[in-house]
CSV table of C-alpha atoms and ligand atoms in Angstrom, one decimal:
chain,number,residue,atom,x,y,z
A,12,MET,CA,44.1,1.5,-16.6
A,13,ARG,CA,42.6,0.5,-13.2
A,14,GLU,CA,41.7,2.8,-10.4
A,15,THR,CA,41.4,1.5,-6.8
A,16,THR,CA,39.0,2.6,-4.1
A,17,ASP,CA,37.5,1.3,-0.9
A,18,ILE,CA,33.9,1.7,-1.9
A,19,LEU,CA,32.2,2.0,-5.3
A,20,ILE,CA,28.6,3.3,-5.0
A,21,SER,CA,26.4,2.6,-8.0
A,22,GLY,CA,23.6,5.2,-7.9
A,23,GLY,CA,23.5,8.9,-7.1
A,24,GLY,CA,19.9,9.2,-6.1
A,25,VAL,CA,19.1,10.6,-2.7
A,26,ALA,CA,20.2,7.3,-1.0
A,27,GLY,CA,23.5,6.9,-3.0
A,28,LEU,CA,24.4,10.5,-2.5
A,29,THR,CA,23.8,10.2,1.3
A,30,ALA,CA,25.9,7.0,1.4
A,31,ALA,CA,28.7,8.8,-0.4
A,32,CYS,CA,28.6,11.7,2.1
A,33,ALA,CA,28.5,9.3,5.0
A,34,PHE,CA,31.3,6.9,3.9
A,35,GLY,CA,33.4,9.9,2.7
A,36,SER,CA,33.0,11.7,6.0
A,37,ALA,CA,34.1,8.5,7.8
A,38,GLY,CA,37.4,8.5,5.9
A,39,PHE,CA,36.7,5.8,3.3
A,40,ARG,CA,37.8,6.4,-0.3
A,41,VAL,CA,34.6,6.5,-2.3
A,42,ILE,CA,33.7,6.6,-6.0
A,43,CYS,CA,30.0,7.3,-6.7
A,44,VAL,CA,28.6,6.9,-10.3
A,45,ASP,CA,25.3,7.6,-11.9
A,46,PRO,CA,24.4,8.0,-15.6
A,47,ALA,CA,21.8,10.7,-14.8
A,48,PRO,CA,23.3,13.9,-13.4
A,49,PRO,CA,21.3,15.2,-10.4
A,50,ILE,CA,18.8,17.9,-11.1
A,51,THR,CA,19.3,20.5,-8.3
A,52,GLU,CA,16.8,23.3,-9.2
A,53,ARG,CA,13.1,23.3,-8.3
A,54,ASP,CA,11.8,24.6,-11.6
A,55,ALA,CA,14.1,22.6,-13.9
A,56,GLU,CA,12.5,20.0,-16.2
A,57,GLY,CA,12.7,16.6,-14.6
A,58,ALA,CA,13.2,18.0,-11.0
A,59,ASP,CA,12.1,15.5,-8.3
A,60,LEU,CA,9.2,17.3,-6.7
A,61,ARG,CA,8.6,14.6,-4.1
A,62,THR,CA,9.6,15.5,-0.5
A,63,THR,CA,11.1,13.4,2.2
A,64,ALA,CA,10.0,13.4,5.7
A,65,PHE,CA,13.1,12.5,7.7
A,66,LEU,CA,12.0,10.8,10.9
A,67,GLN,CA,14.0,11.2,14.2
A,68,PRO,CA,16.4,8.2,13.8
A,69,SER,CA,17.6,9.5,10.4
A,70,ILE,CA,18.9,12.8,11.8
A,71,PRO,CA,22.1,11.4,13.5
A,72,VAL,CA,22.9,9.6,10.2
A,73,LEU,CA,22.6,12.9,8.3
A,74,GLN,CA,24.6,14.7,11.1
A,75,ASP,CA,27.5,12.3,10.8
A,76,ALA,CA,27.5,12.6,7.0
A,77,GLY,CA,28.0,16.4,7.5
A,78,LEU,CA,24.5,17.1,5.9
A,79,TRP,CA,22.1,18.1,8.7
A,80,SER,CA,23.6,21.6,9.3
A,81,ARG,CA,23.0,22.2,5.5
A,82,LEU,CA,19.5,20.8,5.5
A,83,GLU,CA,18.0,22.0,8.7
A,84,PRO,CA,17.5,25.6,7.7
A,85,HIS,CA,15.2,24.4,4.8
A,86,ALA,CA,13.2,21.8,6.8
A,87,ALA,CA,9.6,22.0,7.9
A,88,PRO,CA,9.0,20.3,11.3
A,89,LEU,CA,6.2,17.6,11.5
A,90,GLN,CA,4.8,18.0,15.0
A,91,VAL,CA,1.4,16.4,14.6
A,92,MET,CA,0.3,13.4,12.4
A,93,ARG,CA,-3.4,13.6,11.6
A,94,ILE,CA,-5.3,10.7,10.1
A,95,ILE,CA,-8.7,11.5,8.5
A,96,ASP,CA,-11.2,9.0,7.3
A,97,ALA,CA,-13.5,10.6,4.6
A,98,GLY,CA,-14.9,7.3,3.3
A,99,GLY,CA,-18.6,8.2,3.8
A,100,GLU,CA,-21.0,9.1,1.0
A,101,LEU,CA,-19.5,12.6,0.7
A,102,PRO,CA,-15.8,13.4,0.8
A,103,GLU,CA,-16.1,14.9,4.3
A,104,ALA,CA,-14.0,14.1,7.3
A,105,ARG,CA,-16.0,11.7,9.5
A,106,LEU,CA,-13.2,10.6,11.7
A,107,ILE,CA,-10.1,12.6,12.8
A,108,LYS,CA,-7.3,11.2,14.9
A,109,ASP,CA,-4.2,13.2,15.9
A,110,PHE,CA,-0.8,12.0,17.1
A,111,ASN,CA,1.2,14.7,18.8
A,112,ALA,CA,4.9,14.1,19.0
A,113,ALA,CA,4.9,16.1,22.3
A,114,ASP,CA,3.2,13.1,23.9
A,115,ILE,CA,6.3,11.0,23.6
A,116,SER,CA,9.2,13.3,22.7
A,117,ASP,CA,10.7,16.8,23.0
A,118,ALA,CA,11.3,16.8,19.3
A,119,PRO,CA,8.9,16.7,16.3
A,120,PHE,CA,8.2,13.3,14.5
A,121,GLY,CA,10.4,14.5,11.7
A,122,TRP,CA,11.4,17.2,9.2
A,123,ASN,CA,10.2,17.5,5.6
A,124,LEU,CA,12.5,18.6,2.7
A,125,PRO,CA,12.1,18.7,-1.1
A,126,ASN,CA,14.1,16.0,-2.9
A,127,TRP,CA,15.6,18.4,-5.4
A,128,LEU,CA,17.0,20.5,-2.5
A,129,LEU,CA,18.4,17.3,-0.9
A,130,ARG,CA,20.3,16.6,-4.1
A,131,ARG,CA,21.6,20.2,-4.3
A,132,GLU,CA,22.9,20.1,-0.7
A,133,MET,CA,24.3,16.6,-1.0
A,134,VAL,CA,26.3,17.4,-4.2
A,135,ALA,CA,27.6,20.6,-2.4
A,136,ARG,CA,28.7,18.5,0.6
A,137,LEU,CA,30.4,16.0,-1.7
A,138,SER,CA,32.5,18.7,-3.2
A,139,GLU,CA,33.9,19.4,0.3
A,140,LEU,CA,35.1,15.8,0.7
A,141,PRO,CA,38.5,15.0,-0.8
A,142,THR,CA,37.8,11.3,-0.1
A,143,VAL,CA,34.9,11.2,-2.6
A,144,SER,CA,34.9,11.3,-6.4
A,145,PHE,CA,31.3,11.8,-7.7
A,146,ARG,CA,31.0,11.0,-11.4
A,147,PRO,CA,27.6,12.0,-12.8
A,148,GLY,CA,27.2,10.9,-16.4
A,149,THR,CA,28.9,7.6,-15.9
A,150,GLY,CA,27.2,4.4,-14.8
A,151,PHE,CA,27.9,0.9,-13.5
A,152,ALA,CA,28.2,-1.5,-16.5
A,153,ARG,CA,29.3,-4.9,-15.2
A,154,MET,CA,31.3,-6.5,-12.4
A,155,LEU,CA,33.5,-9.5,-11.6
A,156,THR,CA,34.0,-10.4,-8.0
A,157,ARG,CA,36.9,-12.3,-6.4
A,158,ASP,CA,37.5,-13.2,-2.7
A,159,THR,CA,39.7,-10.1,-2.3
A,160,GLU,CA,38.0,-7.4,-4.4
A,161,ALA,CA,35.4,-6.5,-7.0
A,162,LEU,CA,36.4,-5.4,-10.5
A,163,VAL,CA,33.8,-3.0,-11.8
A,164,THR,CA,33.6,-1.7,-15.4
A,165,LEU,CA,31.9,1.6,-15.9
A,166,THR,CA,29.9,2.7,-18.9
A,167,ASP,CA,32.8,4.9,-20.1
A,168,GLY,CA,35.1,1.8,-20.0
A,169,THR,CA,36.9,2.8,-16.8
A,170,ARG,CA,37.8,-0.2,-14.6
A,171,ILE,CA,37.6,0.2,-10.8
A,172,VAL,CA,39.0,-2.2,-8.2
A,173,ALA,CA,36.8,-1.8,-5.1
A,174,LYS,CA,36.8,-3.6,-1.8
A,175,LEU,CA,33.0,-3.1,-1.5
A,176,VAL,CA,30.4,-2.3,-4.1
A,177,ILE,CA,27.1,-0.7,-2.8
A,178,GLY,CA,24.1,-1.1,-5.1
A,179,ALA,CA,22.0,2.1,-4.5
A,180,ASP,CA,20.9,2.2,-8.1
A,181,GLY,CA,17.1,2.1,-7.7
A,182,ARG,CA,14.2,-0.4,-8.2
A,183,THR,CA,15.7,-1.9,-11.4
A,184,SER,CA,19.2,-2.1,-9.8
A,185,PRO,CA,21.8,-3.1,-12.4
A,186,VAL,CA,24.0,-4.2,-9.5
A,187,ARG,CA,21.2,-6.5,-8.2
A,188,GLU,CA,20.9,-7.9,-11.7
A,189,ALA,CA,24.7,-8.4,-12.0
A,190,LEU,CA,24.6,-10.5,-8.8
A,191,GLY,CA,21.6,-12.5,-10.1
A,192,ILE,CA,19.5,-11.7,-7.1
A,193,ALA,CA,15.8,-11.9,-7.7
A,194,ALA,CA,13.2,-9.5,-6.2
A,195,SER,CA,9.5,-10.2,-5.3
A,196,THR,CA,7.3,-7.4,-6.6
A,197,THR,CA,3.6,-6.5,-5.8
A,198,ARG,CA,1.8,-4.3,-8.2
A,199,TYR,CA,-1.3,-2.4,-7.0
A,200,GLY,CA,-2.3,-0.8,-10.3
A,201,GLN,CA,-1.8,2.5,-8.4
A,202,LYS,CA,0.1,5.6,-9.1
A,203,ALA,CA,0.9,8.7,-7.0
A,204,LEU,CA,0.7,12.3,-8.1
A,205,ALA,CA,3.3,14.4,-6.3
A,206,PHE,CA,3.2,18.2,-6.4
A,207,ALA,CA,3.2,21.3,-4.2
A,208,VAL,CA,0.3,23.6,-3.1
A,209,THR,CA,-0.3,26.7,-1.2
A,210,HIS,CA,-3.3,27.3,1.0
A,211,LEU,CA,-5.1,29.9,3.0
A,212,ILE,CA,-5.2,28.1,6.3
A,213,PRO,CA,-1.7,27.5,7.9
A,214,HIS,CA,-0.7,23.9,8.4
A,215,ASP,CA,0.6,24.5,11.9
A,216,ASN,CA,3.2,21.7,11.3
A,217,VAL,CA,0.4,19.1,11.0
A,218,SER,CA,0.9,16.4,8.4
A,219,THR,CA,-2.5,15.1,7.3
A,220,GLU,CA,-3.4,11.8,5.6
A,221,VAL,CA,-7.0,11.7,4.2
A,222,HIS,CA,-8.5,8.3,3.4
A,223,ARG,CA,-11.4,7.8,1.0
A,224,SER,CA,-10.6,5.3,-1.8
A,225,GLY,CA,-7.8,4.6,-4.3
A,226,GLY,CA,-5.1,5.3,-1.6
A,227,PRO,CA,-4.3,8.1,0.8
A,228,PHE,CA,-4.2,11.9,0.0
A,229,THR,CA,-1.3,13.2,2.1
A,230,LEU,CA,-0.5,16.8,2.8
A,231,VAL,CA,3.0,17.3,4.3
A,232,PRO,CA,4.1,20.8,5.6
A,233,LEU,CA,6.7,22.8,3.7
A,234,PRO,CA,8.1,26.2,4.7
A,235,ASP,CA,6.1,29.1,3.4
A,236,ARG,CA,6.3,29.8,-0.3
A,237,ASP,CA,6.2,33.4,-1.5
A,238,GLY,CA,4.6,34.4,1.9
A,239,HIS,CA,1.8,31.7,1.7
A,240,PRO,CA,1.5,28.5,3.8
A,241,ALA,CA,2.6,25.6,1.6
A,242,SER,CA,2.4,21.8,1.6
A,243,ALA,CA,3.7,18.9,-0.4
A,244,VAL,CA,0.9,16.6,-1.6
A,245,VAL,CA,1.1,12.9,-2.5
A,246,TRP,CA,-2.2,11.7,-4.0
A,247,MET,CA,-2.5,8.0,-4.7
A,248,GLU,CA,-5.2,6.6,-7.1
A,249,SER,CA,-5.7,3.9,-9.6
A,250,GLY,CA,-3.6,4.4,-12.8
A,251,PRO,CA,-6.5,5.5,-15.1
A,252,GLU,CA,-7.7,7.9,-12.4
A,253,VAL,CA,-4.3,9.5,-12.1
A,254,ALA,CA,-4.2,9.8,-15.9
A,255,ARG,CA,-7.6,11.6,-15.8
A,256,LEU,CA,-6.5,13.9,-12.9
A,257,SER,CA,-3.2,14.9,-14.5
A,258,ALA,CA,-5.0,15.8,-17.8
A,259,LEU,CA,-7.4,18.2,-16.1
A,260,SER,CA,-7.0,21.9,-16.5
A,261,VAL,CA,-5.5,23.6,-13.4
A,262,PRO,CA,-8.8,25.1,-12.1
A,263,GLU,CA,-10.6,21.7,-12.5
A,264,PHE,CA,-7.7,19.9,-10.8
A,265,GLU,CA,-7.7,22.5,-8.0
A,266,ALA,CA,-11.4,22.0,-7.4
A,267,GLU,CA,-11.0,18.2,-7.3
A,268,MET,CA,-8.0,18.2,-5.0
A,269,THR,CA,-9.6,20.7,-2.6
A,270,ALA,CA,-12.7,18.3,-2.4
A,271,ARG,CA,-10.4,15.3,-2.0
A,272,SER,CA,-8.6,17.0,0.9
A,273,SER,CA,-12.0,17.5,2.6
A,274,GLY,CA,-11.3,21.2,2.5
A,275,ILE,CA,-9.2,21.0,5.7
A,276,LEU,CA,-6.7,23.7,4.6
A,277,GLY,CA,-9.2,25.7,2.6
A,278,PRO,CA,-8.9,26.0,-1.2
A,279,LEU,CA,-5.7,24.5,-2.5
A,280,THR,CA,-3.6,26.3,-5.2
A,281,LEU,CA,-1.3,24.2,-7.4
A,282,VAL,CA,2.2,25.8,-7.5
A,283,SER,CA,4.2,23.1,-9.3
A,284,ARG,CA,4.0,20.6,-12.1
A,285,ARG,CA,2.1,17.4,-11.4
A,286,THR,CA,4.6,14.5,-11.3
A,287,ILE,CA,3.6,10.8,-11.6
A,288,TRP,CA,5.1,7.9,-9.7
A,289,PRO,CA,4.2,4.2,-10.1
A,290,ILE,CA,3.5,2.5,-6.8
A,291,ILE,CA,4.8,-1.0,-6.1
A,292,SER,CA,6.1,-3.0,-3.1
A,293,GLN,CA,9.3,-4.9,-3.8
A,294,ILE,CA,11.9,-6.7,-1.8
A,295,ALA,CA,15.2,-8.3,-3.0
A,296,ASP,CA,15.6,-11.9,-2.0
A,297,ARG,CA,19.1,-11.2,-0.5
A,298,LEU,CA,20.7,-7.9,0.5
A,299,SER,CA,24.3,-9.0,-0.2
A,300,GLY,CA,26.5,-11.0,-2.5
A,301,PRO,CA,30.3,-11.4,-2.8
A,302,ARG,CA,31.9,-8.0,-2.1
A,303,THR,CA,28.5,-6.4,-2.6
A,304,VAL,CA,25.5,-5.1,-0.7
A,305,LEU,CA,22.1,-3.7,-1.9
A,306,MET,CA,20.5,-0.8,-0.1
A,307,ALA,CA,17.6,1.7,-0.5
A,308,GLU,CA,15.3,1.0,-3.5
A,309,ALA,CA,17.7,-1.5,-5.0
A,310,ALA,CA,16.8,-3.6,-1.9
A,311,HIS,CA,13.2,-2.5,-1.0
A,312,VAL,CA,10.4,-0.3,-2.5
A,313,LEU,CA,7.3,0.7,-0.6
A,314,PRO,CA,4.1,2.7,-1.3
A,315,PRO,CA,4.6,6.2,0.1
A,316,ILE,CA,2.8,5.7,3.4
A,317,GLY,CA,4.3,6.5,6.7
A,318,ALA,CA,7.4,8.1,5.3
A,319,GLN,CA,9.2,4.8,5.5
A,320,GLY,CA,11.0,4.5,2.2
A,321,LEU,CA,14.1,6.7,2.5
A,322,ASN,CA,14.1,6.4,6.3
A,323,MET,CA,14.5,2.7,5.9
A,324,SER,CA,17.4,3.4,3.5
A,325,LEU,CA,19.1,5.5,6.1
A,326,ALA,CA,18.7,2.7,8.6
A,327,ASP,CA,20.4,0.4,6.0
A,328,LEU,CA,23.2,3.0,5.8
A,329,ALA,CA,23.6,3.3,9.6
A,330,VAL,CA,24.0,-0.5,9.9
A,331,LEU,CA,26.4,-0.8,7.0
A,332,LEU,CA,28.6,2.1,8.1
A,333,GLU,CA,28.9,0.7,11.6
A,334,LEU,CA,29.9,-2.7,10.2
A,335,ALA,CA,32.4,-1.2,7.7
A,336,GLN,CA,33.9,0.9,10.5
A,337,SER,CA,34.6,-2.3,12.4
A,338,HIS,CA,36.6,-3.5,9.4
A,339,PRO,CA,38.2,-0.3,8.2
A,340,GLU,CA,41.0,-2.0,6.3
A,341,ASP,CA,38.6,-4.1,4.2
A,342,PRO,CA,34.9,-3.1,4.4
A,343,GLY,CA,34.0,-5.7,1.8
A,344,VAL,CA,34.7,-8.9,3.8
A,345,PRO,CA,31.8,-11.3,4.5
A,346,ALA,CA,31.8,-10.2,8.2
A,347,VAL,CA,30.4,-6.9,6.7
A,348,THR,CA,28.3,-8.0,3.7
A,349,GLU,CA,26.7,-11.1,5.2
A,350,ALA,CA,26.2,-9.4,8.6
A,351,PHE,CA,24.4,-6.6,6.8
A,352,HIS,CA,22.0,-9.0,5.1
A,353,ARG,CA,21.3,-10.7,8.4
A,354,ALA,CA,20.8,-7.4,10.2
A,355,ARG,CA,18.4,-5.8,7.7
A,356,HIS,CA,16.5,-8.4,5.8
A,357,LEU,CA,13.9,-9.4,8.4
A,358,GLU,CA,13.3,-5.8,9.5
A,359,VAL,CA,12.8,-4.7,5.9
A,360,LYS,CA,10.4,-7.6,5.3
A,361,ALA,CA,8.3,-6.7,8.3
A,362,ARG,CA,8.0,-3.1,7.2
A,363,VAL,CA,7.2,-3.9,3.6
A,364,THR,CA,4.4,-6.3,4.9
A,365,GLY,CA,3.0,-3.6,7.3
A,366,ILE,CA,2.9,-0.9,4.7
A,367,ASP,CA,1.4,-3.2,2.1
A,368,LEU,CA,-1.5,-3.9,4.5
A,369,LEU,CA,-2.0,-0.2,5.2
A,370,ASN,CA,-2.1,0.5,1.5
A,371,ARG,CA,-4.6,-2.2,0.7
A,372,ALA,CA,-6.9,-0.8,3.5
A,373,SER,CA,-6.6,2.7,2.1
A,374,MET,CA,-7.5,1.6,-1.4
A,375,ALA,CA,-10.8,0.1,-0.3
A,376,LYS,CA,-13.6,1.2,-2.7
A,377,ALA,CA,-16.7,-0.6,-1.4
A,378,PRO,CA,-18.6,1.5,1.2
A,379,VAL,CA,-18.8,-1.5,3.6
A,380,LEU,CA,-15.0,-1.9,3.5
A,381,ARG,CA,-14.5,1.9,4.0
A,382,ASP,CA,-16.8,1.7,7.1
A,383,LEU,CA,-14.8,-1.2,8.4
A,384,ARG,CA,-11.6,0.8,7.8
A,385,ALA,CA,-13.0,3.8,9.8
A,386,LYS,CA,-14.0,1.5,12.7
A,387,ALA,CA,-10.5,-0.2,12.7
A,388,LEU,CA,-8.8,3.2,12.6
A,389,ASP,CA,-11.0,4.5,15.5
A,390,ALA,CA,-10.4,1.4,17.6
A,391,LEU,CA,-6.7,1.4,16.9
A,392,TYR,CA,-6.0,5.0,17.6
A,393,SER,CA,-8.2,5.3,20.6
A,394,ALA,CA,-6.5,2.5,22.6
A,395,SER,CA,-3.6,4.2,24.3
A,396,PRO,CA,-1.0,1.4,24.4
A,397,VAL,CA,-1.5,0.7,20.7
A,398,ARG,CA,-1.5,4.4,20.0
A,399,HIS,CA,1.9,4.9,21.7
A,400,THR,CA,3.4,1.9,19.9
A,401,LEU,CA,2.2,3.3,16.6
A,402,MET,CA,3.6,6.7,17.5
A,403,ARG,CA,7.0,5.3,18.3
A,404,ALA,CA,6.9,3.4,15.0
A,405,GLY,CA,6.1,6.7,13.4
A,406,LEU,CA,9.4,8.0,14.8
A,407,GLY,CA,11.0,5.0,13.2
A,408,ALA,CA,11.8,3.6,16.6
A,409,SER,CA,10.0,0.3,16.5
A,410,GLY,CA,12.9,-2.1,16.4
A,411,LYS,CA,12.2,-5.5,14.9
A,412,SER,CA,8.5,-5.7,15.6
A,413,ALA,CA,7.7,-3.0,13.1
A,414,THR,CA,4.1,-1.7,13.2
A,415,PRO,CA,4.4,1.2,10.8
A,416,THR,CA,2.2,4.2,11.2
A,417,ARG,CA,1.6,7.0,8.8
A,418,GLY,CA,3.5,10.2,8.2
B,16,FAD,C1,5.4,9.9,-4.2
B,16,FAD,C2,6.5,9.4,-3.3
B,16,FAD,C3,6.7,10.0,-2.0
B,16,FAD,C4,7.7,9.6,-1.1
B,16,FAD,N1,7.8,10.2,0.1
B,16,FAD,C5,8.8,9.7,1.0
B,16,FAD,C6,8.9,10.3,2.3
B,16,FAD,O1,8.2,11.2,2.7
B,16,FAD,N2,9.9,9.7,3.2
B,16,FAD,C7,10.7,8.7,2.8
B,16,FAD,O2,11.5,8.2,3.6
B,16,FAD,N3,10.6,8.2,1.5
B,16,FAD,C8,9.6,8.6,0.6
B,16,FAD,N4,9.5,8.1,-0.6
B,16,FAD,C9,10.5,7.1,-1.0
B,16,FAD,C10,11.8,7.8,-1.5
B,16,FAD,O3,11.4,8.8,-2.4
B,16,FAD,C11,12.7,6.8,-2.1
B,16,FAD,O4,13.0,5.8,-1.2
B,16,FAD,C12,13.9,7.4,-2.6
B,16,FAD,O5,13.8,8.6,-3.4
B,16,FAD,C13,14.6,6.4,-3.4
B,16,FAD,O6,15.9,6.7,-3.5
B,16,FAD,P1,17.0,5.8,-4.2
B,16,FAD,O7,18.3,6.6,-4.1
B,16,FAD,O8,17.0,4.4,-3.5
B,16,FAD,O9,16.5,5.5,-5.6
B,16,FAD,P2,16.5,6.4,-7.0
B,16,FAD,O10,16.1,7.8,-6.6
B,16,FAD,O11,15.7,5.7,-7.9
B,16,FAD,O12,18.0,6.5,-7.4
B,16,FAD,C14,18.6,5.4,-8.1
B,16,FAD,C15,19.7,6.1,-8.9
B,16,FAD,O13,20.4,5.0,-9.6
B,16,FAD,C16,20.8,5.5,-10.9
B,16,FAD,N5,21.2,4.4,-11.8
B,16,FAD,C17,20.4,3.7,-12.7
B,16,FAD,N6,21.2,2.9,-13.4
B,16,FAD,C18,22.4,3.1,-13.0
B,16,FAD,C19,23.7,2.5,-13.4
B,16,FAD,N7,23.8,1.6,-14.4
B,16,FAD,N8,24.8,2.9,-12.7
B,16,FAD,C20,24.7,3.8,-11.7
B,16,FAD,N9,23.6,4.4,-11.3
B,16,FAD,C21,22.4,4.0,-11.9
B,16,FAD,C22,19.6,6.3,-11.3
B,16,FAD,O14,19.9,7.2,-12.4
B,16,FAD,C23,19.1,7.0,-10.1
B,16,FAD,O15,19.7,8.3,-9.9
B,16,FAD,C24,8.5,8.5,-1.5
B,16,FAD,C25,8.4,7.9,-2.7
B,16,FAD,C26,7.3,8.3,-3.6
B,16,FAD,C27,7.1,7.6,-4.9
């Protein structure tokens, strides 16, 4: 038996779930599949302990998807972005640069939320939408495309006739593979540790990135936890160093991370598991095929610097939704899929290149390179036109000439 739908979304990660909420809210019939059911509790095994800092342009996308009213009560605002260079002999702050959103906007740069909570609220929103059928436990298996439709077979044998297939199925995207689209990948030999901490000194809605070597150490505000100020941490280092750090006892780890943070929030207390994420840059050669588009990590992967990853995915979604709404009878025509590729590919490439450069600068080990980085940061952030361009980019508002900043 065959089912029909307007849109089949392969992938129920944060990007696929947001896309299902957005297209379902816009009145399209949507089926969203994912072999891995979403984990929606903080302390459950396998919960995604990363957080997402949604920058300003992502908020209307979440509003239109009926999500923002659910998410806002749990979000911590990011008012100030602080960059610290601690690349001297000792891990002490030797250069501190602040960007205050108030200099260019009435609103904060963005709002930070835990990924497990995003999944919980997104699944709840989907259950309100009669237009969407979410099928955790079932995956995309293969696909045949014709001029008029795509015929998708799911892992449970169900066959779906869809006008448009959206590949939001992650960095090893099965949809990308089915289309035969290659991707260019850069490996840095780096991994990220993501976890939560509490601290004595309040964060005052300041997001801080500390550079020394191996990659940035980033503290992003969270709402208080059990009455204590709390932050999400992403700590990037070489693979072997991450293995060493994750094997330390909790007191040893706490001592090392407090030193690596230059002590800016006082002693840090670990309040979650330590989760490990491999760091790569990747971009698909094309973002569309017949009756198909690729979005989010299926299309682009970035090191977690500047909160660009999922925000870029929501920019993909905004463009795709607008194109689809201009062809509501058939959202899979080339006027949608090919226009999506043209609208997004160059922009995505520019951001991937920019973040790649920032990451390489942050990895610098040799003292002379670290001194150079400090000088470059100082010059860059002291010149006011450059500073304002970087701040607007931090808001995700850079248009095509992306000069990403950190978040
Ligand atoms: C440490 C870290 C911190 C980050 N912080 C930020 C941040 O602050 N701001 C930001 O914007 N971004 C951030 N990012 C990036 C962001 O987390 C990712 O962009 C986002 O989580 C990726 O979502 P996704 O839905 O594209 O991919 P995934 O979460 O990988 O989802 C893909 C889904 O596809 C499913 N799938 C696999 N095979 C199939 C199949 N056959 N059929 C159907 N489904 C399938 C998988 O089960 C999975 O659920 C960070 C990344 C890292 C590593």
